[in-house]
Amino acid sequence: MAQSIFLDGESLVLPNAIRQAAIGVEAPDLTGLSSAEAELALILQLAIQQFVSGVEPSMTVARLARSLHDMRRALHPAVWDEIVPMAQSHPVAEYLLQDPLTAWSFAKPRGYSGDAHLLDFIYGSPEVQADIASASKLGRGIYNYTVNASSSVAVRERRDILARRVDEFAGAGASPIDVLAIASGHLREASLSKAIAAKRVARWVALDQDPLSVGLVARDFTRTVVEAVNGSVKSLLAGKHALGMFDFVYAAGLYDYLPDPVAIRLAKKCITMLKPGGTFLFANFSPETDVDGYMETFMNWRLLLRSEHDMARLATECARGVDVDVSVWSGSNRSVVYCEITKKLEGQGPYR
Ligand SMILES: C[S@@+](CC[C@H](N)C(=O)[O-])C[C@H]1O[C@@H](n2cnc3c(N)ncnc32)[C@H](O)[C@@H]1O
């Protein structure tokens, strides 16, 4: 069931669906599994010893995450796939799940990976402070690692980049701009935007499939230009929303779950919603991220990673026959890749 929901872009993104997309359906090559098991056992036992002997928890988890990253990188995906549940059922999980961020990700209380409340642990939002305060001392120590891990730093930078791009686009034109956030979560970037306060944003539509997140946005941004919309990639592709045209459309924390065919269809759709001169931005975690092993095991949070090359290839696919400029770049620690597709103003490009 998860597979069909995932492939049609409805969301409810579960790790198995990502796994199937990553390793395909061929018979797995499990050469090297027994030595990988032995290596895993050593790594996890060392982590327990360090927790018990009072080593600074953030240092213990940093070392563990580095080892898991190296293992993931060295192993055949099918072998890594066998390793993941072994790690998850190891006694070290009892220590790691004391971190409220790891525990929320692993438990998936909303029924899918990467929900907006999880992101709030990364943003340090007021909503999660009670959970952090009531965690054990060890749990808070581990959180000190997970909230400062390169992936978390990159997610906060992503939020800041989105707010900055809105402000830049809003500052560039004569009239207030229309913005669409797809998979908006709690739309935390809107609180950082100066343009919204300066009345340079005419509409900021925030679309998400999770009614709880949509409700939170509606509550937090009541009597502002923000419009919270309950909708999914699937309903968007099916043309079920008459949202209008936009100067800036973006999707952050979404493409990491979309296989290429859905990713391309969504990008094409977004380009059709751009006014001339408008920009579509999408972000994706990159294979250069170094927390992937920890995320996939103890957070049970699998992502489809894309390189700058992969993003450029997607952009080429979805912009075929449309007159656009494409720009691809990485965030400062290279954990997240960005792609911007800008529709040229009429009469500007080679297709005139
Ligand atoms: C990792 S969060 C990112 C939230 C926000 N964009 C941010 O960067 O903080 C992913 C969000 O995508 C939403 N989502 C996942 N799949 C979706 C889909 N197919 N259609 C619409 N929203 C989706 C989830 O409900 C969740 O709020």
Tab-separated table of C-alpha atoms and ligand atoms in Angstrom:
chain	number	residue	atom	x	y	z
A	1	MET	CA	0.000	0.000	0.000
A	2	ALA	CA	2.763	2.421	0.914
A	3	GLN	CA	4.356	1.785	-2.474
A	4	SER	CA	1.334	2.859	-4.540
A	5	ILE	CA	0.621	5.892	-2.348
A	6	PHE	CA	4.248	6.907	-2.599
A	7	LEU	CA	4.475	6.539	-6.342
A	8	ASP	CA	1.396	8.568	-7.052
A	9	GLY	CA	2.805	11.457	-5.035
A	10	GLU	CA	0.136	11.361	-2.344
A	11	SER	CA	2.797	11.259	0.370
A	12	LEU	CA	2.606	9.110	3.510
A	13	VAL	CA	6.257	8.590	2.822
A	14	LEU	CA	7.487	5.460	4.515
A	15	PRO	CA	11.051	4.176	4.587
A	16	ASN	CA	10.225	0.968	2.686
A	17	ALA	CA	9.034	2.906	-0.331
A	18	ILE	CA	12.248	4.936	-0.402
A	19	ARG	CA	14.221	1.720	0.011
A	20	GLN	CA	12.509	0.101	-2.969
A	21	ALA	CA	13.177	3.161	-5.085
A	22	ALA	CA	16.845	3.135	-4.032
A	23	ILE	CA	17.745	-0.527	-4.528
A	24	GLY	CA	15.235	-1.588	-7.168
A	25	VAL	CA	13.741	-5.052	-7.514
A	26	GLU	CA	16.782	-7.121	-8.580
A	27	ALA	CA	17.926	-10.067	-6.437
A	28	PRO	CA	20.089	-8.556	-3.701
A	29	ASP	CA	23.845	-9.149	-3.632
A	30	LEU	CA	24.521	-9.952	0.016
A	31	THR	CA	28.260	-10.580	-0.280
A	32	GLY	CA	29.928	-8.978	2.682
A	33	LEU	CA	26.919	-9.167	4.977
A	34	SER	CA	28.569	-11.183	7.726
A	35	SER	CA	31.616	-8.908	7.974
A	36	ALA	CA	29.286	-5.882	7.923
A	37	GLU	CA	27.304	-7.412	10.795
A	38	ALA	CA	30.483	-7.869	12.797
A	39	GLU	CA	31.582	-4.294	12.100
A	40	LEU	CA	28.163	-2.992	13.117
A	41	ALA	CA	28.244	-4.964	16.366
A	42	LEU	CA	31.601	-3.412	17.273
A	43	ILE	CA	30.496	0.122	16.450
A	44	LEU	CA	27.275	-0.149	18.453
A	45	GLN	CA	28.919	-1.874	21.421
A	46	LEU	CA	31.483	0.917	21.597
A	47	ALA	CA	28.648	3.466	21.665
A	48	ILE	CA	27.029	1.685	24.623
A	49	GLN	CA	30.343	1.572	26.481
A	50	GLN	CA	30.825	5.283	25.932
A	51	PHE	CA	27.285	6.113	27.091
A	52	VAL	CA	27.749	4.008	30.228
A	53	SER	CA	31.157	5.434	31.031
A	54	GLY	CA	29.937	9.027	30.789
A	55	VAL	CA	31.686	10.199	27.605
A	56	GLU	CA	30.051	13.413	26.350
A	57	PRO	CA	26.940	12.037	24.518
A	58	SER	CA	27.281	14.388	21.573
A	59	MET	CA	30.829	13.101	20.976
A	60	THR	CA	29.654	9.502	21.192
A	61	VAL	CA	26.866	10.051	18.678
A	62	ALA	CA	29.111	12.083	16.366
A	63	ARG	CA	31.533	9.146	16.228
A	64	LEU	CA	28.679	6.673	15.767
A	65	ALA	CA	27.137	8.745	12.961
A	66	ARG	CA	30.500	9.002	11.193
A	67	SER	CA	30.981	5.205	11.404
A	68	LEU	CA	27.472	4.543	10.071
A	69	HIS	CA	28.043	6.987	7.224
A	70	ASP	CA	31.287	5.238	6.278
A	71	MET	CA	29.589	1.847	6.428
A	72	ARG	CA	26.659	2.979	4.321
A	73	ARG	CA	29.004	4.403	1.742
A	74	ALA	CA	31.186	1.263	1.612
A	75	LEU	CA	28.418	-1.331	1.446
A	76	HIS	CA	26.262	-2.518	-1.416
A	77	PRO	CA	22.785	-0.972	-0.924
A	78	ALA	CA	21.269	-4.436	-0.458
A	79	VAL	CA	23.741	-5.235	2.351
A	80	TRP	CA	23.127	-1.852	3.991
A	81	ASP	CA	19.443	-2.630	3.756
A	82	GLU	CA	19.954	-5.736	5.899
A	83	ILE	CA	22.090	-3.787	8.362
A	84	VAL	CA	19.437	-1.123	9.051
A	85	PRO	CA	16.959	-3.324	10.997
A	86	MET	CA	19.845	-4.949	12.890
A	87	ALA	CA	20.972	-1.541	14.113
A	88	GLN	CA	17.413	-0.533	14.964
A	89	SER	CA	16.873	-3.583	17.167
A	90	HIS	CA	20.239	-3.297	18.959
A	91	PRO	CA	20.171	-2.341	22.677
A	92	VAL	CA	21.967	0.948	21.872
A	93	ALA	CA	18.622	2.192	20.518
A	94	GLU	CA	17.380	2.511	24.123
A	95	TYR	CA	19.992	5.202	24.683
A	96	LEU	CA	19.573	6.964	21.337
A	97	LEU	CA	15.782	7.109	21.535
A	98	GLN	CA	16.078	9.263	24.650
A	99	ASP	CA	16.802	12.111	22.214
A	100	PRO	CA	13.374	13.635	21.462
A	101	LEU	CA	14.336	14.358	17.829
A	102	THR	CA	15.526	10.791	17.169
A	103	ALA	CA	12.512	9.366	19.027
A	104	TRP	CA	9.957	11.458	17.092
A	105	SER	CA	11.521	10.549	13.788
A	106	PHE	CA	11.635	6.863	14.654
A	107	ALA	CA	8.065	6.665	16.034
A	108	LYS	CA	6.483	8.663	13.161
A	109	PRO	CA	3.439	9.758	15.191
A	110	ARG	CA	1.901	11.334	12.060
A	111	GLY	CA	2.312	8.050	10.153
A	112	TYR	CA	4.979	9.236	7.683
A	113	SER	CA	8.588	10.408	7.684
A	114	GLY	CA	9.711	14.011	7.934
A	115	ASP	CA	6.607	15.688	9.332
A	116	ALA	CA	6.629	19.368	10.217
A	117	HIS	CA	6.739	18.736	13.980
A	118	LEU	CA	9.970	16.818	13.452
A	119	LEU	CA	11.321	19.835	11.597
A	120	ASP	CA	10.340	21.947	14.605
A	121	PHE	CA	12.865	19.974	16.682
A	122	ILE	CA	15.464	21.061	14.138
A	123	TYR	CA	14.269	24.682	14.109
A	124	GLY	CA	14.081	24.782	17.928
A	125	SER	CA	10.491	26.051	17.731
A	126	PRO	CA	8.541	26.878	20.924
A	127	GLU	CA	6.225	23.877	20.254
A	128	VAL	CA	8.994	21.378	21.066
A	129	GLN	CA	10.638	23.059	24.066
A	130	ALA	CA	8.598	21.107	26.641
A	131	ASP	CA	9.594	17.790	25.034
A	132	ILE	CA	13.249	18.792	25.068
A	133	ALA	CA	13.069	19.973	28.694
A	134	SER	CA	11.428	16.737	29.849
A	135	ALA	CA	13.962	14.477	28.097
A	136	SER	CA	16.571	12.682	30.203
A	137	LYS	CA	19.978	14.299	30.696
A	138	LEU	CA	21.403	11.778	28.235
A	139	GLY	CA	18.581	12.522	25.780
A	140	ARG	CA	19.328	16.251	25.915
A	141	GLY	CA	23.010	15.493	25.390
A	142	ILE	CA	22.231	13.456	22.283
A	143	TYR	CA	19.842	16.171	21.062
A	144	ASN	CA	22.767	18.545	21.361
A	145	TYR	CA	24.379	16.420	18.638
A	146	THR	CA	21.340	15.842	16.410
A	147	VAL	CA	20.196	19.491	16.435
A	148	ASN	CA	23.700	20.624	15.491
A	149	ALA	CA	24.424	17.853	12.969
A	150	SER	CA	25.274	19.021	9.449
A	151	SER	CA	21.840	17.929	8.200
A	152	SER	CA	20.093	20.109	10.811
A	153	VAL	CA	22.355	23.075	10.067
A	154	ALA	CA	21.477	22.632	6.382
A	155	VAL	CA	17.726	22.512	7.091
A	156	ARG	CA	17.909	25.784	9.041
A	157	GLU	CA	19.930	27.352	6.252
A	158	ARG	CA	17.304	26.113	3.772
A	159	ARG	CA	14.568	27.895	5.736
A	160	ASP	CA	16.687	31.077	5.787
A	161	ILE	CA	17.383	30.863	2.037
A	162	LEU	CA	13.649	30.566	1.302
A	163	ALA	CA	12.843	33.645	3.387
A	164	ARG	CA	15.674	35.528	1.699
A	165	ARG	CA	14.564	34.553	-1.809
A	166	VAL	CA	11.020	35.753	-1.052
A	167	ASP	CA	12.449	39.061	0.161
A	168	GLU	CA	14.691	39.387	-2.899
A	169	PHE	CA	11.884	38.679	-5.375
A	170	ALA	CA	9.545	40.969	-3.456
A	171	GLY	CA	12.133	43.742	-3.509
A	172	ALA	CA	12.827	43.405	-7.233
A	173	GLY	CA	9.397	44.071	-8.768
A	174	ALA	CA	6.986	46.969	-8.819
A	175	SER	CA	4.041	45.226	-7.199
A	176	PRO	CA	3.691	42.781	-4.290
A	177	ILE	CA	4.433	39.200	-5.268
A	178	ASP	CA	2.483	35.937	-5.152
A	179	VAL	CA	4.249	33.016	-3.480
A	180	LEU	CA	3.389	29.303	-3.348
A	181	ALA	CA	5.002	26.888	-0.886
A	182	ILE	CA	4.392	23.217	-1.716
A	183	ALA	CA	4.744	20.795	1.225
A	184	SER	CA	4.893	23.894	3.387
A	185	GLY	CA	4.897	22.148	6.770
A	186	HIS	CA	4.648	24.896	9.378
A	187	LEU	CA	5.900	27.578	6.950
A	188	ARG	CA	8.563	28.677	9.457
A	189	GLU	CA	10.366	30.707	6.764
A	190	ALA	CA	7.433	33.157	6.555
A	191	SER	CA	8.174	34.423	10.072
A	192	LEU	CA	11.681	35.378	8.917
A	193	SER	CA	10.557	37.222	5.793
A	194	LYS	CA	10.818	40.991	5.951
A	195	ALA	CA	8.749	41.340	2.771
A	196	ILE	CA	5.618	39.984	4.404
A	197	ALA	CA	5.784	42.625	7.146
A	198	ALA	CA	6.570	45.309	4.537
A	199	LYS	CA	3.407	44.318	2.619
A	200	ARG	CA	5.452	43.296	-0.399
A	201	VAL	CA	3.742	39.891	-0.544
A	202	ALA	CA	0.225	39.835	-2.005
A	203	ARG	CA	-0.423	36.116	-1.331
A	204	TRP	CA	1.633	33.354	0.242
A	205	VAL	CA	-0.177	30.084	-0.402
A	206	ALA	CA	1.000	27.239	1.848
A	207	LEU	CA	-0.066	23.812	0.572
A	208	ASP	CA	0.484	20.636	2.585
A	209	GLN	CA	-1.081	17.180	2.736
A	210	ASP	CA	-1.106	17.042	6.547
A	211	PRO	CA	-4.265	18.659	7.979
A	212	LEU	CA	-2.556	19.185	11.353
A	213	SER	CA	0.188	21.258	9.752
A	214	VAL	CA	-2.312	23.149	7.605
A	215	GLY	CA	-4.294	23.940	10.766
A	216	LEU	CA	-1.218	25.218	12.554
A	217	VAL	CA	-0.355	27.527	9.643
A	218	ALA	CA	-3.951	28.807	9.513
A	219	ARG	CA	-3.773	29.540	13.252
A	220	ASP	CA	-0.311	31.139	13.267
A	221	PHE	CA	-0.848	33.299	10.196
A	222	THR	CA	-4.441	34.340	10.727
A	223	ARG	CA	-5.203	37.794	9.301
A	224	THR	CA	-2.081	37.756	7.128
A	225	VAL	CA	-1.586	37.189	3.396
A	226	VAL	CA	-0.859	33.511	4.096
A	227	GLU	CA	-3.485	31.074	2.789
A	228	ALA	CA	-3.240	27.560	4.211
A	229	VAL	CA	-4.417	24.906	1.750
A	230	ASN	CA	-4.851	21.202	2.399
A	231	GLY	CA	-3.609	19.452	-0.733
A	232	SER	CA	-1.078	16.949	-1.959
A	233	VAL	CA	1.253	16.563	-4.902
A	234	LYS	CA	-1.385	14.231	-6.302
A	235	SER	CA	-4.248	16.711	-5.985
A	236	LEU	CA	-2.040	19.467	-7.409
A	237	LEU	CA	-1.096	17.327	-10.417
A	238	ALA	CA	-4.754	16.408	-10.884
A	239	GLY	CA	-5.583	20.124	-11.168
A	240	LYS	CA	-7.837	20.063	-8.123
A	241	HIS	CA	-6.725	23.501	-6.862
A	242	ALA	CA	-7.315	26.758	-8.699
A	243	LEU	CA	-4.384	28.545	-7.105
A	244	GLY	CA	-3.558	31.073	-9.821
A	245	MET	CA	-0.160	32.218	-11.031
A	246	PHE	CA	2.927	32.960	-8.947
A	247	ASP	CA	6.163	34.915	-8.927
A	248	PHE	CA	7.840	32.338	-6.716
A	249	VAL	CA	6.948	28.659	-6.219
A	250	TYR	CA	9.099	26.454	-4.016
A	251	ALA	CA	9.258	22.991	-2.508
A	252	ALA	CA	11.646	22.200	0.352
A	253	GLY	CA	11.682	18.885	2.188
A	254	LEU	CA	9.572	17.236	-0.513
A	255	TYR	CA	11.753	16.196	-3.448
A	256	ASP	CA	13.740	13.961	-1.051
A	257	TYR	CA	10.691	11.645	-1.143
A	258	LEU	CA	9.723	11.874	-4.814
A	259	PRO	CA	11.120	9.444	-7.398
A	260	ASP	CA	12.131	10.995	-10.718
A	261	PRO	CA	8.846	10.520	-12.643
A	262	VAL	CA	6.769	12.307	-9.974
A	263	ALA	CA	9.535	14.850	-9.350
A	264	ILE	CA	9.546	15.795	-13.054
A	265	ARG	CA	5.754	15.945	-13.339
A	266	LEU	CA	5.571	18.207	-10.309
A	267	ALA	CA	8.292	20.515	-11.607
A	268	LYS	CA	6.523	20.776	-14.987
A	269	LYS	CA	3.287	21.625	-13.207
A	270	CYS	CA	5.035	24.267	-11.095
A	271	ILE	CA	6.543	25.873	-14.198
A	272	THR	CA	3.044	26.222	-15.682
A	273	MET	CA	2.035	28.154	-12.551
A	274	LEU	CA	4.818	30.730	-12.968
A	275	LYS	CA	4.202	34.215	-14.258
A	276	PRO	CA	6.764	35.383	-16.864
A	277	GLY	CA	9.974	36.054	-14.931
A	278	GLY	CA	8.786	33.827	-12.073
A	279	THR	CA	10.979	31.223	-10.388
A	280	PHE	CA	10.448	27.643	-9.217
A	281	LEU	CA	12.918	26.474	-6.560
A	282	PHE	CA	13.250	22.927	-5.292
A	283	ALA	CA	15.714	21.587	-2.770
A	284	ASN	CA	16.973	18.064	-2.146
A	285	PHE	CA	19.343	16.427	0.315
A	286	SER	CA	22.595	15.529	-1.406
A	287	PRO	CA	24.728	12.355	-1.367
A	288	GLU	CA	27.375	14.534	0.322
A	289	THR	CA	25.381	14.618	3.557
A	290	ASP	CA	27.276	12.784	6.294
A	291	VAL	CA	24.413	11.942	8.667
A	292	ASP	CA	22.658	9.577	6.253
A	293	GLY	CA	23.619	6.385	8.107
A	294	TYR	CA	22.321	7.628	11.475
A	295	MET	CA	19.148	9.012	9.890
A	296	GLU	CA	18.341	5.771	8.091
A	297	THR	CA	18.981	3.544	11.106
A	298	PHE	CA	18.073	5.154	14.403
A	299	MET	CA	15.752	7.822	12.975
A	300	ASN	CA	14.238	5.417	10.412
A	301	TRP	CA	14.265	8.412	8.064
A	302	ARG	CA	15.211	7.505	4.513
A	303	LEU	CA	15.656	10.090	1.808
A	304	LEU	CA	16.222	9.970	-1.932
A	305	LEU	CA	19.504	11.850	-2.230
A	306	ARG	CA	20.264	13.925	-5.350
A	307	SER	CA	23.539	15.463	-6.469
A	308	GLU	CA	23.913	18.759	-8.340
A	309	HIS	CA	24.212	16.649	-11.498
A	310	ASP	CA	20.939	14.821	-10.696
A	311	MET	CA	19.174	18.139	-10.090
A	312	ALA	CA	20.432	19.605	-13.366
A	313	ARG	CA	19.229	16.470	-15.175
A	314	LEU	CA	15.761	16.806	-13.613
A	315	ALA	CA	15.660	20.465	-14.586
A	316	THR	CA	16.594	19.648	-18.184
A	317	GLU	CA	13.830	17.027	-18.327
A	318	CYS	CA	11.099	19.222	-16.942
A	319	ALA	CA	12.044	22.406	-18.765
A	320	ARG	CA	12.109	20.814	-22.221
A	321	GLY	CA	10.423	23.152	-24.708
A	322	VAL	CA	10.032	25.970	-22.183
A	323	ASP	CA	12.130	29.109	-22.241
A	324	VAL	CA	13.880	29.100	-18.865
A	325	ASP	CA	17.114	29.803	-17.034
A	326	VAL	CA	18.333	27.071	-14.718
A	327	SER	CA	20.679	27.424	-11.817
A	328	VAL	CA	21.873	24.638	-9.502
A	329	TRP	CA	23.954	25.172	-6.383
A	330	SER	CA	24.728	23.629	-3.003
A	331	GLY	CA	24.172	25.033	0.456
A	332	SER	CA	27.167	25.997	2.548
A	333	ASN	CA	27.874	22.557	4.035
A	334	ARG	CA	26.821	20.826	0.787
A	335	SER	CA	24.170	18.692	2.509
A	336	VAL	CA	21.369	20.287	0.461
A	337	VAL	CA	21.289	21.026	-3.268
A	338	TYR	CA	19.072	23.752	-4.751
A	339	CYS	CA	17.698	24.112	-8.251
A	340	GLU	CA	16.028	27.281	-9.508
A	341	ILE	CA	14.135	27.373	-12.796
A	342	THR	CA	13.202	30.861	-13.936
A	343	LYS	CA	10.716	31.438	-16.723
A	344	LYS	CA	12.112	34.055	-19.058
A	345	LEU	CA	10.180	37.238	-19.650
A	346	GLU	CA	8.412	37.231	-22.995
A	347	GLY	CA	10.715	38.061	-25.896
A	348	GLN	CA	13.838	37.399	-23.839
A	349	GLY	CA	15.019	33.981	-24.897
A	350	PRO	CA	15.982	31.932	-27.950
A	351	TYR	CA	12.427	30.654	-28.517
A	352	ARG	CA	11.136	34.129	-29.359
B	1	LIG	C1	10.278	17.712	5.810
B	1	LIG	S1	8.736	18.574	5.936
B	1	LIG	C2	9.184	20.113	5.223
B	1	LIG	C3	8.306	21.231	5.668
B	1	LIG	C4	8.764	22.607	5.229
B	1	LIG	N1	8.769	22.750	3.794
B	1	LIG	C5	10.126	22.906	5.785
B	1	LIG	O1	11.101	22.960	5.012
B	1	LIG	O2	10.220	23.100	7.007
B	1	LIG	C6	7.849	17.765	4.671
B	1	LIG	C7	6.418	18.233	4.501
B	1	LIG	O3	5.994	17.720	3.266
B	1	LIG	C8	4.636	17.371	3.375
B	1	LIG	N2	4.384	16.415	2.293
B	1	LIG	C9	4.974	15.215	2.112
B	1	LIG	N3	4.520	14.631	1.000
B	1	LIG	C10	3.619	15.486	0.458
B	1	LIG	C11	2.799	15.440	-0.697
B	1	LIG	N4	2.853	14.405	-1.523
B	1	LIG	N5	1.988	16.475	-0.945
B	1	LIG	C12	1.964	17.557	-0.112
B	1	LIG	N6	2.710	17.650	1.003
B	1	LIG	C13	3.531	16.628	1.283
B	1	LIG	C14	4.508	16.811	4.762
B	1	LIG	O4	3.180	16.841	5.211
B	1	LIG	C15	5.438	17.735	5.539
B	1	LIG	O5	4.749	18.839	6.084
